[in-house]
PDB file of C-alpha atoms and ligand atoms in Angstrom:
ATOM      1  CA  MET A   1     106.554 110.431 108.813  1.00 98.00           C
ATOM      2  CA  TYR A   2     105.975 113.724 107.141  1.00 98.00           C
ATOM      3  CA  GLY A   3     106.184 116.770 109.433  1.00 98.00           C
ATOM      4  CA  MET A   4     102.489 117.441 108.904  1.00 98.00           C
ATOM      5  CA  VAL A   5     101.751 114.604 111.340  1.00 98.00           C
ATOM      6  CA  ASN A   6     103.862 116.130 114.135  1.00 98.00           C
ATOM      7  CA  LYS A   7     102.443 119.545 113.321  1.00 98.00           C
ATOM      8  CA  ALA A   8      98.943 118.136 113.765  1.00 98.00           C
ATOM      9  CA  VAL A   9      99.919 116.692 117.169  1.00 98.00           C
ATOM     10  CA  GLU A  10     101.256 120.146 118.060  1.00 98.00           C
ATOM     11  CA  GLU A  11      98.057 121.854 116.940  1.00 98.00           C
ATOM     12  CA  MET A  12      95.908 119.460 118.960  1.00 98.00           C
ATOM     13  CA  VAL A  13      97.983 119.988 122.131  1.00 98.00           C
ATOM     14  CA  VAL A  14      98.310 123.765 121.762  1.00 98.00           C
ATOM     15  CA  SER A  15      94.601 124.306 121.099  1.00 97.00           C
ATOM     16  CA  ALA A  16      93.624 122.261 124.162  1.00 96.00           C
ATOM     17  CA  HIS A  17      96.453 123.023 126.611  1.00 96.00           C
ATOM     18  CA  GLY A  18      98.507 125.963 125.290  1.00 97.00           C
ATOM     19  CA  GLU A  19     102.073 126.612 124.091  1.00 97.00           C
ATOM     20  CA  THR A  20     103.772 126.015 127.453  1.00 98.00           C
ATOM     21  CA  VAL A  21     102.486 122.447 127.694  1.00 98.00           C
ATOM     22  CA  TRP A  22     103.620 121.770 124.114  1.00 98.00           C
ATOM     23  CA  ARG A  23     107.122 123.092 124.942  1.00 98.00           C
ATOM     24  CA  ASP A  24     107.208 120.811 128.013  1.00 98.00           C
ATOM     25  CA  ILE A  25     106.166 117.818 125.901  1.00 98.00           C
ATOM     26  CA  LYS A  26     108.896 118.503 123.330  1.00 98.00           C
ATOM     27  CA  ARG A  27     111.515 118.910 126.068  1.00 98.00           C
ATOM     28  CA  ARG A  28     110.440 115.671 127.756  1.00 98.00           C
ATOM     29  CA  ALA A  29     110.498 113.884 124.373  1.00 98.00           C
ATOM     30  CA  GLY A  30     114.017 115.201 123.701  1.00 98.00           C
ATOM     31  CA  VAL A  31     112.810 116.847 120.488  1.00 98.00           C
ATOM     32  CA  THR A  32     114.979 119.819 119.567  1.00 96.00           C
ATOM     33  CA  GLU A  33     113.220 120.933 116.361  1.00 95.00           C
ATOM     34  CA  GLU A  34     111.919 124.475 116.834  1.00 94.00           C
ATOM     35  CA  VAL A  35     109.223 123.873 114.187  1.00 96.00           C
ATOM     36  CA  PHE A  36     108.164 120.909 112.038  1.00 98.00           C
ATOM     37  CA  ILE A  37     108.060 121.400 108.269  1.00 98.00           C
ATOM     38  CA  SER A  38     104.950 119.818 106.735  1.00 96.00           C
ATOM     39  CA  ASN A  39     106.544 118.365 103.626  1.00 96.00           C
ATOM     40  CA  GLU A  40     109.788 117.202 105.181  1.00 98.00           C
ATOM     41  CA  GLY A  41     110.312 113.632 106.426  1.00 98.00           C
ATOM     42  CA  TYR A  42     111.059 112.905 110.115  1.00 98.00           C
ATOM     43  CA  PRO A  43     111.847 109.573 111.785  1.00 98.00           C
ATOM     44  CA  ASP A  44     108.658 107.848 113.051  1.00 98.00           C
ATOM     45  CA  GLU A  45     110.370 107.665 116.422  1.00 98.00           C
ATOM     46  CA  ILE A  46     109.879 111.422 116.934  1.00 98.00           C
ATOM     47  CA  THR A  47     106.096 111.061 116.651  1.00 98.00           C
ATOM     48  CA  TYR A  48     106.105 108.097 119.063  1.00 98.00           C
ATOM     49  CA  ARG A  49     108.291 110.034 121.538  1.00 98.00           C
ATOM     50  CA  LEU A  50     105.929 113.039 121.402  1.00 98.00           C
ATOM     51  CA  VAL A  51     102.924 110.799 122.119  1.00 98.00           C
ATOM     52  CA  GLY A  52     104.849 109.083 124.961  1.00 98.00           C
ATOM     53  CA  ALA A  53     105.854 112.407 126.519  1.00 98.00           C
ATOM     54  CA  ALA A  54     102.295 113.779 126.213  1.00 98.00           C
ATOM     55  CA  SER A  55     101.043 110.622 127.897  1.00 98.00           C
ATOM     56  CA  GLU A  56     103.470 111.018 130.830  1.00 97.00           C
ATOM     57  CA  LEU A  57     102.891 114.732 131.261  1.00 96.00           C
ATOM     58  CA  MET A  58      99.115 114.505 131.135  1.00 94.00           C
ATOM     59  CA  GLN A  59      98.984 111.204 132.982  1.00 95.00           C
ATOM     60  CA  THR A  60      96.813 109.816 130.216  1.00 97.00           C
ATOM     61  CA  PRO A  61      97.413 106.410 128.585  1.00 98.00           C
ATOM     62  CA  PRO A  62      99.056 106.705 125.140  1.00 98.00           C
ATOM     63  CA  GLU A  63      96.097 104.797 123.647  1.00 98.00           C
ATOM     64  CA  LYS A  64      93.761 107.602 124.703  1.00 98.00           C
ATOM     65  CA  ILE A  65      96.037 110.238 123.201  1.00 98.00           C
ATOM     66  CA  LEU A  66      96.254 108.321 119.909  1.00 98.00           C
ATOM     67  CA  HIS A  67      92.471 107.924 119.822  1.00 98.00           C
ATOM     68  CA  ALA A  68      91.980 111.669 120.378  1.00 98.00           C
ATOM     69  CA  PHE A  69      94.609 112.342 117.710  1.00 98.00           C
ATOM     70  CA  GLY A  70      92.703 110.154 115.214  1.00 98.00           C
ATOM     71  CA  GLU A  71      89.535 112.177 115.777  1.00 98.00           C
ATOM     72  CA  HIS A  72      91.484 115.431 115.582  1.00 98.00           C
ATOM     73  CA  TRP A  73      93.132 114.297 112.331  1.00 98.00           C
ATOM     74  CA  VAL A  74      89.815 113.726 110.564  1.00 98.00           C
ATOM     75  CA  LEU A  75      87.767 116.550 112.060  1.00 98.00           C
ATOM     76  CA  ASN A  76      90.431 119.250 111.995  1.00 98.00           C
ATOM     77  CA  THR A  77      93.630 118.477 110.068  1.00 98.00           C
ATOM     78  CA  ALA A  78      92.116 116.601 107.110  1.00 98.00           C
ATOM     79  CA  ARG A  79      88.801 118.409 106.859  1.00 96.00           C
ATOM     80  CA  LYS A  80      90.313 121.890 107.123  1.00 96.00           C
ATOM     81  CA  GLY A  81      93.574 121.352 105.225  1.00 96.00           C
ATOM     82  CA  TYR A  82      92.461 118.767 102.630  1.00 97.00           C
ATOM     83  CA  GLY A  83      88.708 119.346 102.404  1.00 97.00           C
ATOM     84  CA  HIS A  84      88.537 118.583  98.679  1.00 97.00           C
ATOM     85  CA  MET A  85      90.208 115.176  99.157  1.00 98.00           C
ATOM     86  CA  MET A  86      87.958 114.285 102.076  1.00 98.00           C
ATOM     87  CA  ALA A  87      84.896 115.330 100.048  1.00 98.00           C
ATOM     88  CA  ALA A  88      86.062 113.229  97.080  1.00 97.00           C
ATOM     89  CA  GLY A  89      86.410 110.204  99.407  1.00 98.00           C
ATOM     90  CA  GLY A  90      82.657 109.591  99.519  1.00 98.00           C
ATOM     91  CA  LYS A  91      79.240 110.884 100.486  1.00 98.00           C
ATOM     92  CA  SER A  92      78.560 108.471 103.345  1.00 98.00           C
ATOM     93  CA  LEU A  93      80.579 106.556 105.919  1.00 98.00           C
ATOM     94  CA  GLY A  94      80.152 103.276 104.002  1.00 98.00           C
ATOM     95  CA  GLU A  95      81.180 104.813 100.689  1.00 98.00           C
ATOM     96  CA  PHE A  96      84.174 106.585 102.250  1.00 98.00           C
ATOM     97  CA  LEU A  97      85.426 103.366 103.877  1.00 98.00           C
ATOM     98  CA  CYS A  98      85.009 101.446 100.614  1.00 98.00           C
ATOM     99  CA  ASN A  99      87.196 104.069  98.915  1.00 98.00           C
ATOM    100  CA  LEU A 100      89.735 104.127 101.769  1.00 98.00           C
ATOM    101  CA  PRO A 101      92.044 101.510 100.165  1.00 98.00           C
ATOM    102  CA  HIS A 102      92.882 104.083  97.457  1.00 98.00           C
ATOM    103  CA  PHE A 103      92.743 107.210  99.596  1.00 98.00           C
ATOM    104  CA  HIS A 104      96.482 107.581 100.214  1.00 98.00           C
ATOM    105  CA  ASP A 105      97.234 107.104  96.483  1.00 97.00           C
ATOM    106  CA  ARG A 106      95.990 110.658  96.024  1.00 96.00           C
ATOM    107  CA  VAL A 107      97.861 111.874  99.106  1.00 97.00           C
ATOM    108  CA  ALA A 108     101.044 110.341  97.624  1.00 97.00           C
ATOM    109  CA  LEU A 109     100.718 112.614  94.582  1.00 96.00           C
ATOM    110  CA  ILE A 110     101.444 115.562  96.890  1.00 95.00           C
ATOM    111  CA  TYR A 111     103.764 113.707  99.292  1.00 97.00           C
ATOM    112  CA  PRO A 112     105.755 111.300  97.087  1.00 96.00           C
ATOM    113  CA  LYS A 113     107.809 109.775  99.930  1.00 96.00           C
ATOM    114  CA  LEU A 114     104.654 108.770 101.804  1.00 98.00           C
ATOM    115  CA  VAL A 115     104.770 105.359 103.495  1.00 98.00           C
ATOM    116  CA  PRO A 116     101.029 104.916 104.040  1.00 98.00           C
ATOM    117  CA  PRO A 117      99.138 102.069 105.670  1.00 98.00           C
ATOM    118  CA  ARG A 118      97.173  99.619 103.528  1.00 98.00           C
ATOM    119  CA  PHE A 119      93.422  99.211 103.962  1.00 98.00           C
ATOM    120  CA  GLU A 120      91.162  96.497 102.546  1.00 98.00           C
ATOM    121  CA  VAL A 121      87.393  96.129 102.789  1.00 98.00           C
ATOM    122  CA  THR A 122      85.572  92.786 102.954  1.00 98.00           C
ATOM    123  CA  ASP A 123      82.133  91.491 103.997  1.00 98.00           C
ATOM    124  CA  ARG A 124      80.306  94.662 102.952  1.00 98.00           C
ATOM    125  CA  THR A 125      76.567  94.852 103.736  1.00 98.00           C
ATOM    126  CA  ALA A 126      74.232  97.877 103.600  1.00 98.00           C
ATOM    127  CA  THR A 127      75.088  98.740 107.210  1.00 98.00           C
ATOM    128  CA  SER A 128      78.457  97.169 107.992  1.00 98.00           C
ATOM    129  CA  LEU A 129      81.832  96.088 106.661  1.00 98.00           C
ATOM    130  CA  LYS A 130      85.126  94.668 107.792  1.00 99.00           C
ATOM    131  CA  LEU A 131      88.080  97.020 107.518  1.00 99.00           C
ATOM    132  CA  HIS A 132      91.535  95.417 107.335  1.00 99.00           C
ATOM    133  CA  TYR A 133      94.414  97.664 108.446  1.00 98.00           C
ATOM    134  CA  ILE A 134      97.862  96.541 107.342  1.00 98.00           C
ATOM    135  CA  THR A 135     101.023  98.395 108.371  1.00 98.00           C
ATOM    136  CA  HIS A 136     104.631  97.829 109.364  1.00 97.00           C
ATOM    137  CA  ARG A 137     104.175 100.347 112.198  1.00 98.00           C
ATOM    138  CA  ALA A 138     103.359  99.203 115.719  1.00 97.00           C
ATOM    139  CA  GLY A 139     100.839 100.451 118.239  1.00 98.00           C
ATOM    140  CA  LEU A 140      98.573 102.566 116.043  1.00 98.00           C
ATOM    141  CA  THR A 141      95.341 100.563 116.507  1.00 98.00           C
ATOM    142  CA  PRO A 142      93.818 103.229 118.824  1.00 98.00           C
ATOM    143  CA  PHE A 143      94.742 105.896 116.262  1.00 98.00           C
ATOM    144  CA  VAL A 144      92.694 104.042 113.617  1.00 99.00           C
ATOM    145  CA  GLU A 145      89.802 103.661 116.084  1.00 98.00           C
ATOM    146  CA  GLY A 146      89.941 107.440 116.604  1.00 98.00           C
ATOM    147  CA  LEU A 147      90.008 108.021 112.831  1.00 98.00           C
ATOM    148  CA  LEU A 148      86.912 105.838 112.426  1.00 98.00           C
ATOM    149  CA  SER A 149      85.137 107.641 115.234  1.00 98.00           C
ATOM    150  CA  GLY A 150      86.025 110.985 113.587  1.00 98.00           C
ATOM    151  CA  LEU A 151      84.681 109.766 110.236  1.00 98.00           C
ATOM    152  CA  GLY A 152      81.413 108.707 111.929  1.00 98.00           C
ATOM    153  CA  ARG A 153      81.093 112.217 113.341  1.00 98.00           C
ATOM    154  CA  MET A 154      82.034 113.793 110.013  1.00 98.00           C
ATOM    155  CA  PHE A 155      79.143 111.946 108.340  1.00 98.00           C
ATOM    156  CA  ASP A 156      76.829 112.416 111.323  1.00 98.00           C
ATOM    157  CA  THR A 157      76.516 108.643 111.466  1.00 98.00           C
ATOM    158  CA  ALA A 158      76.520 106.669 114.705  1.00 98.00           C
ATOM    159  CA  ALA A 159      79.081 103.945 114.107  1.00 98.00           C
ATOM    160  CA  ARG A 160      80.139 101.016 116.264  1.00 98.00           C
ATOM    161  CA  VAL A 161      83.689  99.767 115.865  1.00 98.00           C
ATOM    162  CA  THR A 162      84.717  96.331 117.149  1.00 98.00           C
ATOM    163  CA  LEU A 163      88.279  95.055 116.943  1.00 98.00           C
ATOM    164  CA  LEU A 164      87.902  91.476 115.664  1.00 98.00           C
ATOM    165  CA  GLN A 165      91.590  90.659 115.247  1.00 98.00           C
ATOM    166  CA  SER A 166      94.723  92.546 116.206  1.00 98.00           C
ATOM    167  CA  LYS A 167      98.423  92.407 115.493  1.00 96.00           C
ATOM    168  CA  ALA A 168      99.056  92.990 119.207  1.00 94.00           C
ATOM    169  CA  GLY A 169      96.906  89.917 119.902  1.00 96.00           C
ATOM    170  CA  GLY A 170      98.889  87.713 117.502  1.00 96.00           C
ATOM    171  CA  GLY A 171      97.039  88.274 114.205  1.00 97.00           C
ATOM    172  CA  ASP A 172      98.988  89.301 111.118  1.00 96.00           C
ATOM    173  CA  HIS A 173      96.994  92.548 110.865  1.00 98.00           C
ATOM    174  CA  ASP A 174      94.111  94.406 112.532  1.00 98.00           C
ATOM    175  CA  ILE A 175      90.504  93.784 111.444  1.00 98.00           C
ATOM    176  CA  PHE A 176      87.715  96.133 112.529  1.00 98.00           C
ATOM    177  CA  LEU A 177      84.013  95.434 112.183  1.00 98.00           C
ATOM    178  CA  VAL A 178      82.342  98.779 111.473  1.00 99.00           C
ATOM    179  CA  GLU A 179      78.545  98.889 111.880  1.00 98.00           C
ATOM    180  CA  TRP A 180      76.302 101.927 111.342  1.00 98.00           C
TER     181      TRP A 180
HETATM  182  C1  LIG B 201      93.601 114.218 103.272  1.00 80.44           C
HETATM  183  C2  LIG B 201      93.653 113.445 104.323  1.00 80.44           C
HETATM  184  C3  LIG B 201      94.874 112.644 104.692  1.00 80.44           C
HETATM  185  C4  LIG B 201      96.193 112.948 104.534  1.00 80.44           C
HETATM  186  C5  LIG B 201      96.796 114.203 103.932  1.00 80.44           C
HETATM  187  C6  LIG B 201      96.959 111.817 105.079  1.00 80.44           C
HETATM  188  C7  LIG B 201      98.326 111.771 105.152  1.00 80.44           C
HETATM  189  C8  LIG B 201      99.047 110.866 105.888  1.00 80.44           C
HETATM  190  C9  LIG B 201     100.451 110.980 106.218  1.00 80.44           C
HETATM  191  C10 LIG B 201     101.379 112.116 105.757  1.00 80.44           C
HETATM  192  C11 LIG B 201     100.780 109.915 106.971  1.00 80.44           C
HETATM  193  C12 LIG B 201     102.166 109.561 107.585  1.00 80.44           C
HETATM  194  C13 LIG B 201     102.892 108.562 106.722  1.00 80.44           C
HETATM  195  C14 LIG B 201     104.173 109.105 106.117  1.00 80.44           C
HETATM  196  O1  LIG B 201     104.478 110.320 106.268  1.00 80.44           O
HETATM  197  O2  LIG B 201     104.917 108.329 105.473  1.00 80.44           O
HETATM  198  C15 LIG B 201      99.576 109.137 107.146  1.00 80.44           C
HETATM  199  C16 LIG B 201      99.514 107.989 107.891  1.00 80.44           C
HETATM  200  C17 LIG B 201      98.349 107.345 108.200  1.00 80.44           C
HETATM  201  N1  LIG B 201      97.105 107.580 107.663  1.00 80.44           N
HETATM  202 FE1  LIG B 201      96.595 109.128 106.471  1.00 80.44          FE
HETATM  203  N2  LIG B 201      96.089 110.860 105.527  1.00 80.44           N
HETATM  204  C18 LIG B 201      94.818 111.325 105.340  1.00 80.44           C
HETATM  205  C19 LIG B 201      93.639 110.677 105.650  1.00 80.44           C
HETATM  206  C20 LIG B 201      93.575 109.458 106.281  1.00 80.44           C
HETATM  207  C21 LIG B 201      92.340 108.769 106.572  1.00 80.44           C
HETATM  208  C22 LIG B 201      90.931 109.276 106.221  1.00 80.44           C
HETATM  209  C23 LIG B 201      92.684 107.604 107.211  1.00 80.44           C
HETATM  210  C24 LIG B 201      91.825 106.485 107.737  1.00 80.44           C
HETATM  211  C25 LIG B 201      90.614 106.601 108.133  1.00 80.44           C
HETATM  212  C26 LIG B 201      94.132 107.588 107.340  1.00 80.44           C
HETATM  213  C27 LIG B 201      94.867 106.605 107.951  1.00 80.44           C
HETATM  214  C28 LIG B 201      96.217 106.692 108.229  1.00 80.44           C
HETATM  215  C29 LIG B 201      96.932 105.821 109.159  1.00 80.44           C
HETATM  216  C30 LIG B 201      96.341 104.699 109.994  1.00 80.44           C
HETATM  217  C31 LIG B 201      98.264 106.244 109.153  1.00 80.44           C
HETATM  218  C32 LIG B 201      99.419 105.710 110.036  1.00 80.44           C
HETATM  219  C33 LIG B 201     100.488 105.034 109.268  1.00 80.44           C
HETATM  220  C34 LIG B 201     100.502 103.530 109.394  1.00 80.44           C
HETATM  221  O3  LIG B 201      99.575 102.960 109.989  1.00 80.44           O
HETATM  222  O4  LIG B 201     101.452 102.903 108.883  1.00 80.44           O
HETATM  223  N3  LIG B 201      94.625 108.713 106.729  1.00 80.44           N
HETATM  224  N4  LIG B 201      98.550 109.715 106.460  1.00 80.44           N
END
């Protein structure tokens, strides 16, 4: 993944727990990079190792860390660093989610080696939809739940997210019912 992802993990940890904790996490994860470069590619494994080390050090399940990272990504990283793209994504939660399948197309114009997830929307009503999340990466369901929760907060919209089908549970991809 692009370095911007690891940088965002770093920013989340440092703002909540300080530089020393971040250095401990990197050491525990066996990550030797002094800094991450936003537009350089890094093996996915580095991101997973950072999350694993943070989980061990803070005695918090990795799922909880990924969920918090999803919220942080929307409310801080994306909104502050890519405000124009987030604004162009839609004026309400429903509109934004309906545009989500094409969201990373625009991101890929800036980051051409992006390997983004795929999203599809079905069963849209005025107050709900099903969001299909398709990826070759494992274990990121709680990250998506955190992203959705962050989007709800961004639009000041109380949203309920229910996992209807999961890859971990044997499905071929994750399906979330989002109701608002
Ligand atoms: C301007 C805002 C955004 C930027 C710049 C961005 C960029 C990225 C980048 C760089 C990656 C790592 C993939 C790679 O490096 O090959 C990624 C992955 C991902 N993005 Fe975004 N993204 C943004 C917004 C969103 C939003 C709004 C969602 C969903 C609500 C989302 C969902 C995901 C997911 C789930 C992944 C994990 C990869 C996977 O599942 O395979 N992103 N994105």
